[in-house]
Short mmCIF file of C-alpha atoms in Angstrom, two decimals:
data_model
loop_
_atom_site.label_atom_id
_atom_site.label_comp_id
_atom_site.label_asym_id
_atom_site.label_seq_id
_atom_site.Cartn_x
_atom_site.Cartn_y
_atom_site.Cartn_z
CA MET A 1 -133.80 41.80 43.29
CA THR A 2 -130.50 40.13 43.86
CA THR A 3 -129.80 38.78 47.27
CA ARG A 4 -126.75 40.64 48.40
CA PRO A 5 -124.34 40.31 51.35
CA ALA A 6 -124.34 42.88 54.16
CA ALA A 7 -120.87 43.82 52.95
CA ILE A 8 -122.48 45.52 49.93
CA SER A 9 -123.01 48.52 52.20
CA ARG A 10 -119.26 49.10 52.00
CA ALA A 11 -119.55 49.39 48.23
CA LEU A 12 -122.60 51.64 48.24
CA THR A 13 -121.06 53.99 50.78
CA ALA A 14 -117.94 54.26 48.65
CA ALA A 15 -120.09 55.11 45.64
CA ALA A 16 -122.31 57.57 47.46
CA ALA A 17 -119.81 59.33 49.68
CA ALA A 18 -116.37 58.25 48.40
CA LEU A 19 -115.69 56.67 51.75
CA ALA A 20 -114.92 53.06 52.59
CA LEU A 21 -117.27 51.70 55.21
CA VAL A 22 -115.82 48.71 57.01
CA LEU A 23 -118.40 46.98 59.15
CA SER A 24 -116.87 46.12 62.49
CA ALA A 25 -117.38 42.60 63.75
CA ALA A 26 -118.46 43.00 67.34
CA ALA A 27 -117.88 39.35 68.05
CA CYS A 28 -116.66 38.45 71.47
CA THR A 29 -113.44 36.49 71.53
CA THR A 30 -113.71 32.92 72.75
CA PRO A 31 -110.94 32.20 75.24
CA ASP A 32 -111.37 28.44 75.28
CA GLU A 33 -108.97 26.21 73.37
CA PRO A 34 -110.12 25.44 69.82
CA VAL A 35 -111.78 22.09 69.28
CA ALA A 36 -111.11 20.42 65.94
CA PRO A 37 -114.14 19.28 63.94
CA GLY A 38 -114.90 15.64 64.61
CA ALA A 39 -115.31 13.62 61.45
CA LYS A 40 -118.10 11.05 61.35
CA THR A 41 -116.97 7.46 61.16
CA GLY A 42 -116.96 5.85 57.77
CA ILE A 43 -116.23 9.03 55.81
CA PRO A 44 -113.87 8.39 52.88
CA ALA A 45 -110.56 10.20 52.79
CA ALA A 46 -110.68 13.90 51.94
CA THR A 47 -109.70 13.29 48.33
CA ALA A 48 -112.12 10.42 47.71
CA ALA A 49 -114.29 11.10 44.68
CA PRO A 50 -117.99 10.19 44.32
CA THR A 51 -117.17 8.38 41.06
CA PRO A 52 -113.92 7.04 39.53
CA ALA A 53 -114.21 9.49 36.63
CA LEU A 54 -113.97 12.38 39.08
CA ALA A 55 -110.92 11.00 40.91
CA PRO A 56 -108.35 13.17 39.06
CA TYR A 57 -110.23 16.30 40.09
CA TYR A 58 -110.37 15.24 43.73
CA ALA A 59 -106.65 14.43 43.71
CA GLN A 60 -105.65 18.01 42.83
CA LYS A 61 -103.14 19.93 44.90
CA LEU A 62 -103.62 23.67 44.85
CA ASP A 63 -100.58 25.72 43.81
CA TRP A 64 -100.93 28.78 46.01
CA LYS A 65 -99.23 31.97 44.82
CA LYS A 66 -99.12 35.43 46.36
CA CYS A 67 -101.69 37.86 44.89
CA GLY A 68 -101.60 41.10 46.83
CA ALA A 69 -102.65 40.52 50.41
CA LEU A 70 -104.07 37.10 49.51
CA GLU A 71 -102.84 33.76 48.23
CA CYS A 72 -104.51 32.60 45.02
CA ALA A 73 -104.84 29.33 43.14
CA ASP A 74 -106.74 27.71 40.29
CA LEU A 75 -109.04 24.72 40.74
CA ARG A 76 -109.96 22.53 37.78
CA VAL A 77 -113.55 21.22 37.65
CA PRO A 78 -115.52 19.41 34.95
CA LEU A 79 -118.09 21.32 32.94
CA ASP A 80 -120.44 18.36 33.40
CA HIS A 81 -119.88 16.35 36.59
CA ALA A 82 -121.90 13.47 35.15
CA ALA A 83 -119.65 13.18 32.09
CA PRO A 84 -116.21 14.69 32.82
CA ASP A 85 -114.21 15.69 29.74
CA PRO A 86 -110.84 17.37 30.37
CA SER A 87 -111.12 19.27 27.09
CA THR A 88 -114.09 21.25 28.47
CA ASP A 89 -112.88 21.75 32.04
CA LEU A 90 -113.58 25.01 33.85
CA THR A 91 -111.20 26.95 36.07
CA ILE A 92 -112.46 28.07 39.47
CA LYS A 93 -110.45 30.96 40.90
CA VAL A 94 -109.73 30.58 44.62
CA ALA A 95 -108.16 32.87 47.23
CA ARG A 96 -107.32 32.49 50.89
CA VAL A 97 -106.11 34.30 53.97
CA LYS A 98 -104.18 31.82 56.08
CA ALA A 99 -105.07 31.19 59.73
CA ARG A 100 -103.01 33.30 62.09
CA ASP A 101 -102.22 30.35 64.34
CA GLN A 102 -101.08 27.64 61.94
CA ALA A 103 -100.02 25.38 64.80
CA LYS A 104 -103.61 25.12 66.04
CA ARG A 105 -105.31 25.54 62.68
CA LEU A 106 -108.75 23.90 62.49
CA GLY A 107 -108.94 23.75 58.71
CA SER A 108 -110.41 25.96 56.01
CA LEU A 109 -113.59 28.01 56.22
CA LEU A 110 -115.09 28.34 52.74
CA VAL A 111 -117.28 31.40 52.27
CA ASN A 112 -119.88 32.52 49.73
CA PRO A 113 -121.38 36.04 50.03
CA GLY A 114 -124.47 35.58 47.88
CA GLY A 115 -125.88 36.90 44.64
CA PRO A 116 -125.92 34.49 42.91
CA GLY A 117 -123.00 36.09 41.17
CA ALA A 118 -121.12 37.83 43.99
CA SER A 119 -117.37 37.23 44.06
CA GLY A 120 -116.14 35.16 46.97
CA ILE A 121 -112.61 36.35 46.22
CA ASP A 122 -113.65 39.98 46.54
CA TYR A 123 -115.50 39.06 49.74
CA VAL A 124 -112.35 37.65 51.32
CA ARG A 125 -110.21 40.47 49.95
CA GLY A 126 -112.51 43.16 51.32
CA GLY A 127 -113.62 41.47 54.53
CA ALA A 128 -110.79 39.32 55.82
CA GLU A 129 -110.90 41.32 59.04
CA THR A 130 -114.68 41.17 59.43
CA ILE A 131 -115.65 37.66 58.30
CA GLY A 132 -116.04 35.95 61.65
CA GLY A 133 -114.54 37.04 64.94
CA PRO A 134 -110.84 37.20 65.79
CA GLU A 135 -110.76 33.60 66.99
CA VAL A 136 -112.30 32.31 63.76
CA ARG A 137 -109.65 34.13 61.75
CA ARG A 138 -107.00 32.83 64.13
CA TYR A 139 -107.81 29.16 63.62
CA TYR A 140 -109.25 28.93 60.09
CA ASP A 141 -107.89 29.68 56.64
CA LEU A 142 -110.54 31.91 55.05
CA VAL A 143 -111.13 30.59 51.53
CA GLY A 144 -113.15 32.51 48.96
CA PHE A 145 -113.91 31.39 45.42
CA ASP A 146 -115.75 32.67 42.41
CA PRO A 147 -118.34 30.03 41.46
CA ARG A 148 -118.47 28.80 37.86
CA GLY A 149 -119.67 31.48 35.47
CA VAL A 150 -119.03 34.24 38.04
CA ALA A 151 -116.48 37.08 38.14
CA SER A 152 -113.06 35.53 37.37
CA SER A 153 -114.21 31.89 36.98
CA ASP A 154 -115.10 31.53 33.27
CA PRO A 155 -117.65 34.36 33.59
CA ILE A 156 -120.80 34.35 31.52
CA ASP A 157 -121.09 37.60 29.52
CA CYS A 158 -124.62 38.10 28.23
CA LEU A 159 -124.85 41.80 27.36
CA ASP A 160 -122.37 44.51 26.48
CA ASP A 161 -122.21 47.49 28.83
CA LYS A 162 -124.64 49.66 26.88
CA ALA A 163 -127.15 46.82 26.56
CA LEU A 164 -126.88 46.09 30.28
CA ASP A 165 -127.49 49.78 30.99
CA ARG A 166 -130.69 49.57 28.92
CA PHE A 167 -131.75 46.38 30.68
CA LEU A 168 -131.37 47.93 34.14
CA ALA A 169 -132.86 51.28 33.15
CA ALA A 170 -136.03 49.70 31.72
CA ASP A 171 -139.35 50.41 33.40
CA PRO A 172 -139.64 47.65 36.05
CA THR A 173 -143.37 48.27 36.64
CA PRO A 174 -144.97 48.39 33.18
CA ASP A 175 -148.37 50.06 33.02
CA THR A 176 -149.35 49.37 29.40
CA PRO A 177 -149.07 46.50 26.91
CA ALA A 178 -146.45 48.52 25.02
CA GLU A 179 -144.31 48.86 28.15
CA GLU A 180 -144.72 45.14 28.84
CA GLN A 181 -143.41 44.37 25.35
CA VAL A 182 -140.36 46.59 25.94
CA LEU A 183 -139.62 44.67 29.13
CA MET A 184 -140.08 41.36 27.29
CA THR A 185 -137.62 42.53 24.62
CA GLU A 186 -135.03 43.28 27.31
CA ALA A 187 -135.67 39.92 29.02
CA LYS A 188 -135.13 38.06 25.73
CA ALA A 189 -131.96 40.04 25.09
CA MET A 190 -130.56 38.86 28.43
CA ALA A 191 -131.59 35.22 27.87
CA ASP A 192 -130.43 35.06 24.25
CA GLY A 193 -127.19 36.85 25.09
CA CYS A 194 -126.24 34.32 27.74
CA GLN A 195 -126.86 31.40 25.41
CA LYS A 196 -124.96 33.05 22.56
CA ASP A 197 -121.98 33.83 24.78
CA ASN A 198 -121.43 30.23 25.87
CA PRO A 199 -124.14 27.72 24.85
CA GLU A 200 -122.55 24.83 26.75
CA LEU A 201 -121.70 26.68 29.96
CA VAL A 202 -125.20 28.12 30.21
CA LYS A 203 -126.52 24.54 30.62
CA HIS A 204 -124.24 23.90 33.60
CA LEU A 205 -124.59 26.93 35.86
CA SER A 206 -127.05 25.47 38.34
CA THR A 207 -126.51 25.66 42.08
CA ALA A 208 -126.06 21.88 42.15
CA ASP A 209 -123.17 22.23 39.67
CA ALA A 210 -121.54 24.84 41.92
CA ALA A 211 -122.08 22.66 45.01
CA ARG A 212 -120.27 19.76 43.34
CA ASP A 213 -117.41 22.13 42.50
CA MET A 214 -117.31 23.11 46.15
CA ASP A 215 -116.80 19.49 47.19
CA ILE A 216 -113.78 19.27 44.90
CA LEU A 217 -112.49 22.47 46.51
CA ARG A 218 -113.06 20.99 49.98
CA ALA A 219 -110.89 18.05 49.00
CA ALA A 220 -108.25 20.30 47.45
CA VAL A 221 -107.79 22.26 50.68
CA GLY A 222 -107.40 18.94 52.54
CA ASP A 223 -110.54 18.95 54.71
CA THR A 224 -112.49 15.76 55.32
CA GLN A 225 -115.63 17.76 56.02
CA LEU A 226 -116.77 21.16 54.76
CA ASN A 227 -116.60 24.13 57.11
CA TYR A 228 -118.64 26.87 55.48
CA LEU A 229 -120.25 30.28 55.83
CA GLY A 230 -122.98 31.00 53.30
CA LYS A 231 -124.81 34.32 53.26
CA SER A 232 -127.95 35.08 51.27
CA TYR A 233 -127.80 32.97 48.07
CA GLY A 234 -124.79 31.31 49.71
CA THR A 235 -127.32 29.53 51.93
CA PHE A 236 -128.93 28.00 48.83
CA LEU A 237 -125.49 26.79 47.77
CA GLY A 238 -124.64 25.51 51.25
CA SER A 239 -127.90 23.65 51.82
CA THR A 240 -127.69 22.14 48.33
CA TYR A 241 -124.19 20.92 49.18
CA ALA A 242 -125.42 19.47 52.47
CA ASP A 243 -128.17 17.53 50.70
CA LEU A 244 -125.73 16.17 48.10
CA PHE A 245 -122.94 15.36 50.56
CA PRO A 246 -124.53 15.12 54.03
CA LYS A 247 -121.68 13.13 55.57
CA ARG A 248 -119.24 15.78 54.37
CA VAL A 249 -120.94 18.53 56.43
CA GLY A 250 -118.66 19.96 59.10
CA ARG A 251 -119.34 23.32 60.74
CA VAL A 252 -121.80 24.98 58.41
CA VAL A 253 -123.62 28.29 58.98
CA LEU A 254 -126.38 29.52 56.64
CA ASP A 255 -127.25 33.18 57.25
CA GLY A 256 -130.12 34.96 55.45
CA VAL A 257 -131.77 31.96 53.89
CA VAL A 258 -132.94 31.24 50.35
CA PRO A 259 -134.53 27.76 50.56
CA PRO A 260 -133.93 25.56 47.49
CA ASP A 261 -137.62 24.64 47.30
CA LEU A 262 -138.78 28.19 46.53
CA THR A 263 -140.42 28.61 43.16
CA SER A 264 -139.66 31.71 41.10
CA ALA A 265 -143.01 33.21 42.12
CA GLU A 266 -142.43 32.44 45.80
CA LEU A 267 -139.01 34.07 45.64
CA GLY A 268 -140.43 37.25 44.10
CA GLU A 269 -143.43 37.44 46.43
CA GLY A 270 -141.28 36.87 49.52
CA GLN A 271 -138.72 39.47 48.52
CA ALA A 272 -141.49 41.97 47.76
CA ARG A 273 -142.82 41.49 51.29
CA GLY A 274 -139.31 41.70 52.71
CA PHE A 275 -138.54 44.98 50.99
CA GLN A 276 -141.93 46.33 52.06
CA ILE A 277 -141.13 45.52 55.70
CA ALA A 278 -137.69 47.10 55.36
CA THR A 279 -139.19 50.18 53.69
CA GLN A 280 -141.66 50.56 56.54
CA ALA A 281 -138.79 50.39 59.05
CA TYR A 282 -136.85 52.95 57.01
CA VAL A 283 -139.68 55.50 56.79
CA GLU A 284 -140.36 55.14 60.52
CA ASP A 285 -136.75 56.11 61.09
CA CYS A 286 -136.74 58.76 58.37
CA VAL A 287 -139.58 60.82 59.89
CA LYS A 288 -137.74 61.19 63.20
CA GLU A 289 -135.82 64.05 61.59
CA ASP A 290 -136.09 65.96 58.32
CA CYS A 291 -137.56 63.31 56.00
CA PRO A 292 -137.98 64.40 52.36
CA LEU A 293 -140.82 61.93 51.83
CA GLY A 294 -143.30 63.09 54.48
CA SER A 295 -143.77 63.89 58.16
CA THR A 296 -145.43 60.62 59.22
CA PRO A 297 -144.62 57.02 58.29
CA ALA A 298 -147.80 56.70 56.24
CA ALA A 299 -147.13 59.98 54.44
CA ALA A 300 -143.49 59.03 53.80
CA LEU A 301 -144.46 55.64 52.40
CA LYS A 302 -146.90 57.33 50.03
CA GLY A 303 -144.22 59.90 49.25
CA LEU A 304 -141.85 57.17 48.13
CA ASP A 305 -144.51 55.60 45.92
CA ASP A 306 -145.28 59.00 44.42
CA PHE A 307 -141.57 59.62 43.84
CA PHE A 308 -141.22 56.40 41.84
CA THR A 309 -144.25 57.40 39.75
CA GLN A 310 -142.80 60.87 39.12
CA VAL A 311 -139.41 59.49 38.07
CA ASP A 312 -141.16 57.03 35.76
CA GLN A 313 -142.93 59.93 34.06
CA LYS A 314 -139.99 62.35 34.13
CA PRO A 315 -136.52 60.86 34.73
CA LEU A 316 -133.96 63.00 36.56
CA PRO A 317 -130.53 64.16 35.39
CA THR A 318 -127.60 62.27 36.91
CA GLY A 319 -124.54 64.20 35.75
CA ASP A 320 -123.20 60.94 34.25
CA PRO A 321 -122.91 61.15 30.44
CA SER A 322 -122.99 57.34 30.17
CA ALA A 323 -126.35 57.19 31.99
CA PRO A 324 -127.72 60.73 31.85
CA LEU A 325 -131.19 59.99 33.22
CA LEU A 326 -132.31 58.41 36.49
CA THR A 327 -135.22 56.25 35.36
CA GLU A 328 -137.58 54.39 37.66
CA GLY A 329 -135.48 51.27 37.10
CA TRP A 330 -132.29 52.97 38.31
CA ALA A 331 -134.14 54.76 41.14
CA ARG A 332 -135.54 51.53 42.55
CA LEU A 333 -132.10 49.92 42.51
CA GLY A 334 -130.69 52.90 44.39
CA VAL A 335 -133.35 52.77 47.07
CA ALA A 336 -133.17 48.99 47.37
CA VAL A 337 -129.43 48.79 47.98
CA ALA A 338 -129.68 51.20 50.92
CA LEU A 339 -132.37 49.04 52.51
CA TYR A 340 -129.89 46.16 52.87
CA ASP A 341 -128.22 47.77 55.86
CA GLN A 342 -129.74 50.25 58.30
CA GLY A 343 -126.38 52.01 58.50
CA SER A 344 -127.08 53.25 54.97
CA TRP A 345 -130.47 54.81 55.69
CA SER A 346 -129.02 58.29 56.22
CA ILE A 347 -127.27 58.05 52.84
CA LEU A 348 -130.59 57.17 51.24
CA THR A 349 -132.33 60.10 52.92
CA ASP A 350 -129.73 62.53 51.61
CA ALA A 351 -129.99 61.03 48.11
CA LEU A 352 -133.77 61.35 48.18
CA LYS A 353 -133.50 64.98 49.27
CA GLU A 354 -131.33 65.66 46.24
CA ALA A 355 -133.67 63.75 43.97
CA LYS A 356 -136.72 65.60 45.24
CA ALA A 357 -134.85 68.79 44.36
CA GLY A 358 -134.36 67.53 40.81
CA ASN A 359 -130.87 65.98 41.04
CA GLY A 360 -130.62 62.22 40.58
CA GLN A 361 -126.84 61.96 40.91
CA SER A 362 -126.56 60.45 44.41
CA LEU A 363 -129.39 57.99 43.84
CA MET A 364 -127.72 56.92 40.59
CA GLN A 365 -124.47 56.36 42.51
CA LEU A 366 -126.36 54.06 44.86
CA ALA A 367 -127.82 52.21 41.88
CA ASP A 368 -124.32 51.89 40.43
CA ALA A 369 -123.16 50.30 43.68
CA TYR A 370 -126.01 47.79 43.55
CA ALA A 371 -125.20 46.78 39.99
CA GLY A 372 -121.43 46.83 40.30
CA ARG A 373 -121.42 49.65 37.74
CA ARG A 374 -118.63 52.18 37.53
CA PRO A 375 -119.78 55.81 37.39
CA GLY A 376 -119.05 56.83 33.83
CA GLY A 377 -119.91 53.40 32.46
CA GLY A 378 -118.68 49.82 32.58
CA TYR A 379 -119.20 47.06 35.11
CA ASP A 380 -117.00 45.31 37.64
CA GLY A 381 -117.81 41.62 37.56
CA ASN A 382 -120.90 40.09 35.99
CA LEU A 383 -123.33 39.84 38.90
CA MET A 384 -126.27 41.37 37.01
CA GLU A 385 -125.92 38.69 34.32
CA SER A 386 -124.89 35.63 36.32
CA ILE A 387 -127.79 36.10 38.72
CA PHE A 388 -130.16 35.28 35.87
CA ALA A 389 -127.93 32.55 34.46
CA VAL A 390 -128.11 30.73 37.82
CA ASN A 391 -131.59 31.63 39.08
CA CYS A 392 -133.35 30.96 35.79
CA LEU A 393 -131.73 27.55 35.50
CA ASP A 394 -132.73 26.69 39.06
CA ARG A 395 -136.19 28.28 38.92
CA PRO A 396 -137.88 28.51 35.51
CA ASP A 397 -140.95 30.70 35.16
CA SER A 398 -143.81 31.28 32.73
CA PRO A 399 -143.24 32.63 29.20
CA ASN A 400 -146.65 34.31 29.25
CA LEU A 401 -146.98 38.00 30.06
CA SER A 402 -150.35 37.30 31.66
CA ALA A 403 -148.61 35.33 34.40
CA TYR A 404 -146.55 38.37 35.42
CA GLU A 405 -149.60 40.61 35.29
CA LYS A 406 -151.21 38.29 37.82
CA TYR A 407 -148.02 38.15 39.92
CA ALA A 408 -147.92 41.96 39.96
CA LYS A 409 -151.51 42.17 41.16
CA ASP A 410 -151.09 39.47 43.81
CA PHE A 411 -147.72 40.67 45.09
CA SER A 412 -148.86 44.29 45.23
CA ALA A 413 -151.76 43.34 47.48
CA LYS A 414 -149.18 42.35 50.11
CA ALA A 415 -146.37 44.73 49.16
CA PRO A 416 -147.71 47.86 47.43
CA THR A 417 -144.34 49.57 46.94
CA TRP A 418 -142.36 46.61 45.66
CA GLY A 419 -144.87 44.00 44.46
CA ALA A 420 -144.98 44.84 40.75
CA ASN A 421 -141.22 45.43 40.61
CA LEU A 422 -140.42 41.98 42.01
CA ALA A 423 -143.15 40.33 39.92
CA TRP A 424 -141.79 41.54 36.60
CA GLY A 425 -138.17 41.00 37.67
CA ALA A 426 -138.45 37.28 36.96
CA LEU A 427 -139.43 37.75 33.30
CA PRO A 428 -136.05 36.57 31.91
CA CYS A 429 -136.65 33.23 33.63
CA GLY A 430 -139.78 32.78 31.55
CA VAL A 431 -137.83 32.92 28.30
CA TRP A 432 -134.64 31.24 29.48
CA PRO A 433 -133.22 28.93 26.78
CA VAL A 434 -132.43 25.95 29.06
CA LYS A 435 -134.07 24.35 32.07
CA SER A 436 -132.58 22.44 34.97
CA ALA A 437 -133.50 18.80 35.34
CA VAL A 438 -134.01 19.34 39.07
CA GLY A 439 -135.93 22.56 39.71
CA PRO A 440 -137.13 23.72 43.13
CA HIS A 441 -136.95 20.93 45.70
CA GLN A 442 -136.70 20.36 49.43
CA VAL A 443 -133.37 19.50 51.02
CA HIS A 444 -132.94 17.28 54.09
CA ALA A 445 -129.24 16.36 54.40
CA PRO A 446 -129.89 13.11 56.31
CA GLY A 447 -127.06 12.13 58.65
CA SER A 448 -125.32 15.51 58.59
CA GLU A 449 -123.65 17.24 61.51
CA PRO A 450 -125.79 20.06 63.02
CA ILE A 451 -126.27 22.96 60.61
CA VAL A 452 -126.76 26.47 62.04
CA VAL A 453 -129.42 28.56 60.28
CA VAL A 454 -129.57 32.30 61.00
CA GLY A 455 -132.53 34.57 60.23
CA THR A 456 -133.14 38.32 60.67
CA THR A 457 -136.69 39.39 61.45
CA ARG A 458 -136.76 42.43 59.12
CA ASP A 459 -134.39 41.20 56.43
CA PRO A 460 -135.43 42.84 53.13
CA ALA A 461 -134.04 40.27 50.70
CA THR A 462 -134.36 36.94 52.56
CA ILE A 463 -137.43 37.06 54.75
CA TYR A 464 -137.27 35.55 58.21
CA GLU A 465 -139.82 32.83 57.51
CA TRP A 466 -137.47 31.34 54.92
CA SER A 467 -134.92 30.64 57.66
CA LYS A 468 -137.58 28.80 59.66
CA ARG A 469 -138.66 26.96 56.52
CA LEU A 470 -135.15 25.63 55.85
CA ARG A 471 -134.52 24.76 59.51
CA ASP A 472 -137.70 22.67 59.48
CA GLN A 473 -136.69 20.86 56.27
CA LEU A 474 -133.17 19.92 57.33
CA ASP A 475 -132.89 16.75 59.38
CA ASN A 476 -130.33 18.24 61.78
CA ALA A 477 -130.42 22.03 62.12
CA VAL A 478 -130.88 24.77 64.69
CA LEU A 479 -132.23 28.30 64.20
CA VAL A 480 -130.63 31.47 65.57
CA SER A 481 -132.85 34.55 65.20
CA TYR A 482 -131.79 38.19 65.15
CA ASP A 483 -134.58 40.65 65.93
CA GLY A 484 -133.39 43.51 63.80
CA ASP A 485 -133.04 45.21 60.43
CA GLY A 486 -130.81 44.62 57.43
CA HIS A 487 -129.69 41.70 55.31
CA THR A 488 -128.02 38.83 57.24
CA ALA A 489 -126.87 38.95 60.85
CA TYR A 490 -123.45 37.38 61.48
CA GLY A 491 -120.66 39.95 61.47
CA ARG A 492 -123.08 42.88 61.47
CA SER A 493 -122.31 44.26 64.93
CA ASN A 494 -124.58 42.03 67.00
CA SER A 495 -122.47 40.43 69.72
CA CYS A 496 -125.13 37.86 70.66
CA VAL A 497 -125.22 36.35 67.16
CA ASP A 498 -121.50 36.75 66.61
CA SER A 499 -120.52 35.08 69.88
CA ALA A 500 -122.80 32.10 69.25
CA ILE A 501 -121.48 31.54 65.73
CA ASP A 502 -117.84 32.10 66.72
CA ALA A 503 -118.19 29.50 69.49
CA PHE A 504 -119.72 27.06 67.00
CA TYR A 505 -116.83 27.44 64.58
CA VAL A 506 -114.03 27.40 67.17
CA GLN A 507 -115.30 25.13 69.96
CA GLY A 508 -117.97 23.22 68.05
CA ARG A 509 -120.65 24.41 70.50
CA VAL A 510 -123.97 24.18 68.68
CA PRO A 511 -126.24 27.13 69.57
CA GLU A 512 -129.51 26.33 71.30
CA ASP A 513 -132.29 25.93 68.77
CA GLY A 514 -134.49 29.00 69.06
CA LEU A 515 -131.79 31.34 70.37
CA THR A 516 -133.05 34.90 69.83
CA CYS A 517 -130.73 37.90 69.80
#
């Protein structure tokens, strides 16, 4: 599964009910005067480059131009930071919403909503009023960017729309050798398509590459240290940045953690357990009223498993000529996206009622929202391709089908509903054409300012223990815990979390390690 921001619930609600859901930030305002970030002594000037060859990139001045409600600019970065060549430079698309109080402005707050492959520009465009509390938006320019290979920043394009439909519709829990071979064919199509589209770019889409781009962006907005909000995969990007540039760390919050030392198998196993926990919470809520899956939590959980089996055997009509059948692949995407936010559980229940009656339309609309797919065909952005282009470079996996058979068995022992699905989901990483020179590794960020790590106890996509794992690795970090449901915590209507993070950004008050909300 992709790791997705809480804001995805806005998209799924629009797809399922043609309504725009705007999550309200219940952050308390912080009446104290803002306190500017204090730079550590000995830090080079904001535009100082790590190497002389990178100096021209660090000396850039962004040419901001109006683009709707935002201001937009282009940032030039080298394809290969180790060997810059202007003839192969990439363009990173950047957007901002300026601080409301420019006289007391504290700097820029760079944001990344996750994925990998989610658009930071879309995140700022759609959530400028809900990213942080009112005081954060008052004193910081909100800056979103599309990382290299993503959305509008030299996007990787691995499959055409019909091929991507086939990839996502494929049986994600193969039961026979023939079904395994079909899944392998789709995995190779994704891997080969990415390499064919841009054989040089595909070598340079690692998280470390994106983190180095982010340091050039930090310099371009004129900040000596990075102020940053990373959600979901954005925590991987943020912690990688902190390890590469520890003295550049300003006020950094990592919410819904993906630790950089996770292997591909650990990522899949952890997400399987996370979705199982979230599914249990959902069915416990579902049976309080008219639940289409069963009258008790145990019966409803079995009902969901049975439903997936039934759809695998007999797909449902969707009413969409471009994707006429709701397969198990599409059905699982539709269920999964609603588990990211408990506010979407009622939408899922209604969709399952329709599906149980033989109509897969609403569940397909949820799946479309997950994949960034337009009903009727076509995709907005390239999240479902760039997620593999980044993850498979960072975390290679086995090319042998037997490895995934074992993953499926092991994961299913801990997560019966989602284990096989998450096990086989990593198959493209087993046949990926290039490997990163780094791979999974711990990060420590020695000498950094305090980093705030946030974890949610029943997060489906980034399990709580991963937040503790990263906090323990980092040399200078604190953990804020939210005892609740859904993916990520900050800005999701919990005033305890929101107030603590707002105060950190605006006054520099580091939350107490172990704060539980």
